[in-house]
Amino acid sequence: MLARGAGAADTYRHTGRTMGAQKLAALVLAVAAGTCAERDPLRGHWKATATTRGTTANKWTPAMNAVTVYPYHKARFVEGVKFDVSILVPKTLAGAAPTTRPSFEVTEGGVALAGGMACMKTWESVESATHVNYIARNCVLGAKDVVFKATSGSARTVEVEWKVVPLYGAGAKNVVLVVGDGMAVSMVTGARILRGYDKKLPLDTFATTGVVSVPSLESIITDSASSSSQMNTGHKTTVGGSGVWPDATADGFEVDDDDRDLDNARFETASEYWKRTIGEETFKVGVVSTASVVDATPAGVWGHCQNRRKGTQLAEQAMALKPTVLLGGGKRNFNGDRWERDGMDGEKQDFLAQAAADGYDVVNSRAELAAAKGEKVVGLFTENHLDPLADRHDSEDQPSLEEMVMKAVDTLTRDPKDRFYLHIEAASIDKQAHACDTVRMLADTLELMSTIEQMQKKFEDMGIADETLIVVTSDHTTGGFDIYGTVDTSVPDDKLTSEGILTYGLAEFPDWVAGDDYRVRNWESARYTLAGINGNHPAYKEDFKAKRHLKINWLYDAEERAKATGAQLESVLPGSSAVHTASDILVYAHGPGHEWFVGHQDQTNIFFGMMNAMAAKTAATPATVAEVQKARDAALAEVETLKKAVAAAAAEKEKAGAAEAGKVAVVKCDQDGLSGGEKAMVGLGVTTLVLVLVLVG
């Protein structure tokens, strides 16, 4: 078997593949023997297994017994999107010639390309203690798939295939991606319960719902950096990475290393592609987050860094993108306070001062945000993350998510000719799920639902709802949170879990109730609350009540944790925080191109769905519901006209009298102006029309 490079699951749209029994058996034997230089591409693993697995927690380890090629096998692309090609050669690999660039062959659509792709005329080399990485920058694929083969010395050849995803184009003018960070279906259920089952959440009105699997390049458990990168680029990367493929230089999870991660092979984000191809002046990018704007999820819009913790590098890259709107937290990474810590070169810079000089409205408070009227706005309201809503609402300094989003929409649509991409993150759903703080988590989930509802209304009022695709999803789930009943919190702590938990028929609605504004105002006073906890958690006390008397993220503080009351829960994992899970998530889509997201899909499909939405319509573009209704109405009206013509002819025949008994009058219709289907209806005497619409999934 040819050694193949990194492999992401081949899950584009609804296609599926299974591993043959013989191949699976061979793979198991190879892993058991410690000789497998890869895992099957359909599994999502690519690195050497027995020799490197688990050597360092949370750190990718490069393969030492094989040449590795990026993009990985079965990587998927949109025609014209830029990416780098990387050949990573271990110095100790038998037969390899690491100091000499590997030879390579390229075929496009089955036809050999002499000299390879145009980008392969020039290669960079980056050397580490263990590997040499050869990189060809700024490659692009045309309309045909490409096969790339690389050989180093006498080492075995690595062959990978890169697939081009065909787009039919939905003709959207704008795209909005909304990420409820860490948001599981159970958290949406919690919001629904507090809102009331008799009232709809905004997601209930979306046209399409799909199921998303979220593994990273090397793990079944992703983090926000790799998952956001998957949604914004269509490519898998390692946990902690954004917009790059890993290499062997010292840029893993260490915060204090000197490498700036700028040598990694990169791939273009959707925002970069749209600004490059649509135009810097006419395509606008907006990013809104209740976290630091250089936190893992928002940074996926522009980031190219293997270490998500280097916020100042990501801040520099953010300003290089020239977003029209940048709102959230993270001031410390823009004003130079963390310059040395994040391994920056040269004299310390203040990116906020530079933004003001470049014409941005730079705002620091809720009031300043409301007053901002400029064409571009940067608002960083805290040094790091914004507070959760339960601690932030009515703050003078920190705006609500809804306020930031409404300002973003106003700013992005100042010129009606412009197009935009708006990325929104509700960050504290995840952060408070990590902290096992159900009330703070649900409050932010409700805030997100309110924001989506108000944003939809604003788009309708502005007349842009029909030209804007809205995608709402999560990046992963956090904590394994679920709801299994309600709780009588008046029961003493030592009997709370044995007598206070109400299940099945006893689990009536909790006293917590969200108003029409999605705000719950009786968090502290409620007696009956939700029995909802994380499936994974450290040791802590749970009282199923609001914990606003404890500091935010109290779980990480030993003194605060000692103040907690309730039933003692024993640890089910190491560390002091709940962790991400491998659970599938949901994606909701509404607007042009929504049908792309139906059914099961890999998380990278979010990128291709957004790219398809923004692409111009083609002959293959499915009809919208409105277009189908219009066509149906027109067809029904035409049938009615034909029926009247038949009836009139029959009446004329009856009036004139039949020439012969039993002879059937022939109605001659002028069919020259009719379609084939209409001619068929006339010929069959059709009086009822049934339309069956099949949307290509």
Short mmCIF file of C-alpha atoms in Angstrom, two decimals, residues 126-347:
data_model
loop_
_atom_site.label_atom_id
_atom_site.label_comp_id
_atom_site.label_asym_id
_atom_site.label_seq_id
_atom_site.Cartn_x
_atom_site.Cartn_y
_atom_site.Cartn_z
CA VAL A 126 12.61 25.27 6.89
CA GLU A 127 14.81 23.09 9.06
CA SER A 128 14.27 21.89 12.61
CA ALA A 129 16.24 19.50 14.80
CA THR A 130 14.34 16.51 13.43
CA HIS A 131 12.87 17.47 10.03
CA VAL A 132 13.26 19.56 6.91
CA ASN A 133 10.06 21.10 5.61
CA TYR A 134 9.87 22.00 1.90
CA ILE A 135 7.09 24.48 1.08
CA ALA A 136 5.63 25.78 -2.20
CA ARG A 137 3.54 28.89 -1.51
CA ASN A 138 0.28 30.24 -2.97
CA CYS A 139 -0.85 27.27 -5.01
CA VAL A 140 -4.34 27.09 -6.52
CA LEU A 141 -6.38 24.35 -8.14
CA GLY A 142 -8.43 24.73 -11.28
CA ALA A 143 -11.60 22.81 -12.00
CA LYS A 144 -9.96 19.35 -11.98
CA ASP A 145 -8.70 17.08 -9.21
CA VAL A 146 -4.95 16.78 -8.70
CA VAL A 147 -2.73 13.84 -7.70
CA PHE A 148 0.62 14.74 -6.11
CA LYS A 149 3.45 12.23 -5.60
CA ALA A 150 6.62 13.02 -3.63
CA THR A 151 9.75 10.92 -3.16
CA SER A 152 12.75 11.65 -0.94
CA GLY A 153 15.81 9.60 -1.90
CA SER A 154 14.96 5.91 -1.88
CA ALA A 155 12.21 6.29 0.71
CA ARG A 156 8.80 5.14 -0.41
CA THR A 157 6.68 7.49 -2.47
CA VAL A 158 3.86 9.41 -0.84
CA GLU A 159 0.79 9.92 -3.02
CA VAL A 160 -2.10 12.22 -2.18
CA GLU A 161 -5.17 13.29 -4.12
CA TRP A 162 -6.72 16.75 -3.83
CA LYS A 163 -10.38 17.09 -4.69
CA VAL A 164 -12.14 20.12 -6.19
CA VAL A 165 -15.65 20.63 -4.83
CA PRO A 166 -18.09 21.75 -7.53
CA LEU A 167 -20.26 24.71 -6.54
CA TYR A 168 -23.62 25.40 -8.12
CA GLY A 169 -23.78 28.91 -6.65
CA ALA A 170 -26.66 30.43 -4.68
CA GLY A 171 -26.00 34.09 -5.51
CA ALA A 172 -26.07 35.34 -1.92
CA LYS A 173 -24.86 38.86 -1.34
CA ASN A 174 -23.88 38.31 2.29
CA VAL A 175 -23.07 35.50 4.72
CA VAL A 176 -23.40 35.44 8.50
CA LEU A 177 -21.81 32.63 10.54
CA VAL A 178 -23.05 32.46 14.14
CA VAL A 179 -21.12 30.20 16.53
CA GLY A 180 -22.49 29.24 19.92
CA ASP A 181 -19.15 28.16 21.33
CA GLY A 182 -19.44 24.77 23.03
CA MET A 183 -23.20 24.76 22.43
CA ALA A 184 -24.72 21.28 22.54
CA VAL A 185 -28.28 20.45 21.54
CA SER A 186 -29.06 20.02 25.25
CA MET A 187 -28.12 23.66 25.86
CA VAL A 188 -30.55 24.79 23.16
CA THR A 189 -33.10 22.53 24.88
CA GLY A 190 -32.39 24.31 28.16
CA ALA A 191 -33.04 27.66 26.50
CA ARG A 192 -36.24 26.26 25.00
CA ILE A 193 -37.50 25.04 28.38
CA LEU A 194 -36.88 28.41 30.02
CA ARG A 195 -38.45 30.21 27.08
CA GLY A 196 -41.45 27.86 27.09
CA TYR A 197 -42.37 25.12 24.66
CA ASP A 198 -45.29 27.22 23.43
CA LYS A 199 -42.83 29.77 22.03
CA LYS A 200 -40.42 29.19 19.19
CA LEU A 201 -36.73 29.84 19.26
CA PRO A 202 -35.42 31.62 16.15
CA LEU A 203 -33.62 28.44 15.07
CA ASP A 204 -36.99 26.70 14.77
CA THR A 205 -37.83 28.85 11.76
CA PHE A 206 -34.65 28.09 9.81
CA ALA A 207 -35.14 26.29 6.51
CA THR A 208 -32.49 23.59 6.96
CA THR A 209 -30.99 21.63 9.83
CA GLY A 210 -27.98 19.32 9.53
CA VAL A 211 -25.76 17.16 11.73
CA VAL A 212 -22.03 17.92 11.94
CA SER A 213 -19.09 15.79 13.07
CA VAL A 214 -16.17 17.82 14.42
CA PRO A 215 -12.89 15.82 14.72
CA SER A 216 -9.64 17.69 14.25
CA LEU A 217 -6.78 16.51 12.05
CA GLU A 218 -5.19 14.31 14.70
CA SER A 219 -7.88 13.78 17.34
CA ILE A 220 -11.50 12.81 17.87
CA ILE A 221 -11.72 15.80 20.25
CA THR A 222 -11.32 19.23 18.71
CA ASP A 223 -10.75 22.65 20.23
CA SER A 224 -12.09 26.03 19.15
CA ALA A 225 -9.00 26.92 17.11
CA SER A 226 -9.00 23.88 14.85
CA SER A 227 -12.81 23.79 14.59
CA SER A 228 -13.11 27.49 13.70
CA SER A 229 -10.35 27.02 11.16
CA GLN A 230 -12.24 24.07 9.67
CA MET A 231 -15.35 26.21 9.21
CA ASN A 232 -13.45 29.19 7.80
CA THR A 233 -11.06 27.30 5.49
CA GLY A 234 -12.49 23.86 4.70
CA HIS A 235 -9.33 22.12 5.97
CA LYS A 236 -8.47 20.02 9.00
CA THR A 237 -5.66 21.15 11.24
CA THR A 238 -4.26 20.17 14.63
CA VAL A 239 -5.72 21.12 18.01
CA GLY A 240 -4.52 24.64 18.83
CA GLY A 241 -3.80 25.52 15.20
CA SER A 242 -5.52 28.00 12.92
CA GLY A 243 -5.10 28.34 9.16
CA VAL A 244 -1.87 26.31 9.00
CA TRP A 245 -0.70 22.75 8.65
CA PRO A 246 1.70 21.61 11.36
CA ASP A 247 5.44 21.39 10.94
CA ALA A 248 8.27 20.26 13.16
CA THR A 249 9.46 23.64 14.43
CA ALA A 250 9.02 24.56 18.08
CA ASP A 251 5.61 26.14 17.85
CA GLY A 252 3.31 23.73 19.61
CA PHE A 253 1.47 24.66 22.82
CA GLU A 254 4.45 26.35 24.47
CA VAL A 255 3.63 30.01 25.04
CA ASP A 256 7.15 31.31 25.59
CA ASP A 257 9.00 29.90 22.59
CA ASP A 258 10.59 32.33 20.16
CA ASP A 259 9.15 30.95 16.93
CA ARG A 260 6.45 33.22 15.46
CA ASP A 261 4.77 30.37 13.59
CA LEU A 262 5.10 32.31 10.35
CA ASP A 263 6.92 29.53 8.50
CA ASN A 264 4.09 26.98 8.57
CA ALA A 265 2.35 26.03 5.35
CA ARG A 266 -0.85 28.07 5.19
CA PHE A 267 -4.25 27.93 3.55
CA GLU A 268 -6.48 30.86 2.72
CA THR A 269 -9.54 31.70 4.80
CA ALA A 270 -12.93 32.51 3.30
CA SER A 271 -12.56 36.16 4.34
CA GLU A 272 -9.16 36.47 2.67
CA TYR A 273 -10.46 34.83 -0.52
CA TRP A 274 -13.56 37.03 -0.72
CA LYS A 275 -11.61 40.24 -0.08
CA ARG A 276 -9.05 39.21 -2.71
CA THR A 277 -11.54 38.21 -5.39
CA ILE A 278 -14.52 40.52 -4.74
CA GLY A 279 -12.43 43.55 -3.78
CA GLU A 280 -10.97 45.22 -0.71
CA GLU A 281 -13.25 48.23 -1.07
CA THR A 282 -16.51 46.41 -1.78
CA PHE A 283 -16.28 43.33 0.44
CA LYS A 284 -16.52 43.95 4.18
CA VAL A 285 -15.63 41.65 7.08
CA GLY A 286 -17.06 41.97 10.56
CA VAL A 287 -16.16 39.97 13.67
CA VAL A 288 -18.12 40.11 16.94
CA SER A 289 -17.36 38.04 20.03
CA THR A 290 -18.05 38.05 23.75
CA ALA A 291 -14.52 36.66 24.15
CA SER A 292 -11.25 38.31 23.25
CA VAL A 293 -11.37 38.91 19.50
CA VAL A 294 -8.08 37.00 19.22
CA ASP A 295 -9.47 34.02 21.09
CA ALA A 296 -9.55 30.78 19.14
CA THR A 297 -12.98 31.07 17.50
CA PRO A 298 -12.93 34.64 16.12
CA ALA A 299 -9.27 34.29 15.14
CA GLY A 300 -10.26 31.51 12.74
CA VAL A 301 -11.58 34.23 10.42
CA TRP A 302 -8.04 35.37 9.61
CA GLY A 303 -5.55 33.41 11.71
CA HIS A 304 -2.45 31.58 10.48
CA CYS A 305 -0.76 30.29 13.62
CA GLN A 306 -0.09 26.86 15.07
CA ASN A 307 -0.34 28.17 18.63
CA ARG A 308 -3.72 29.73 19.52
CA ARG A 309 -2.24 31.29 22.67
CA LYS A 310 -0.13 33.82 20.80
CA GLY A 311 -2.79 36.50 20.80
CA THR A 312 -0.57 39.40 19.77
CA GLN A 313 0.49 37.58 16.60
CA LEU A 314 -3.19 37.02 15.85
CA ALA A 315 -3.96 40.68 16.60
CA GLU A 316 -1.33 41.74 14.07
CA GLN A 317 -2.87 39.39 11.51
CA ALA A 318 -6.36 40.73 12.32
CA MET A 319 -5.37 44.29 11.49
CA ALA A 320 -3.63 43.09 8.32
CA LEU A 321 -6.99 41.73 7.14
CA LYS A 322 -8.46 45.25 7.57
CA PRO A 323 -11.84 44.21 8.97
CA THR A 324 -14.60 46.81 8.84
CA VAL A 325 -15.89 45.78 12.28
CA LEU A 326 -14.00 44.21 15.19
CA LEU A 327 -15.92 44.10 18.49
CA GLY A 328 -15.33 42.16 21.71
CA GLY A 329 -12.55 41.87 24.27
CA GLY A 330 -8.79 41.42 24.06
CA LYS A 331 -7.37 44.93 24.49
CA ARG A 332 -4.15 43.60 26.03
CA ASN A 333 -3.15 41.94 22.74
CA PHE A 334 -3.64 45.13 20.71
CA ASN A 335 -2.00 47.76 22.94
CA GLY A 336 1.38 46.01 23.22
CA ASP A 337 1.00 44.71 26.79
CA ARG A 338 1.79 41.14 25.74
CA TRP A 339 4.31 41.91 23.01
CA GLU A 340 7.28 40.04 24.49
CA ARG A 341 5.20 37.23 25.93
CA ASP A 342 3.77 36.41 22.50
CA GLY A 343 7.19 36.32 20.83
CA MET A 344 6.79 39.46 18.73
CA ASP A 345 9.77 40.95 16.90
CA GLY A 346 11.01 44.53 16.83
CA GLU A 347 9.74 47.59 18.65
#
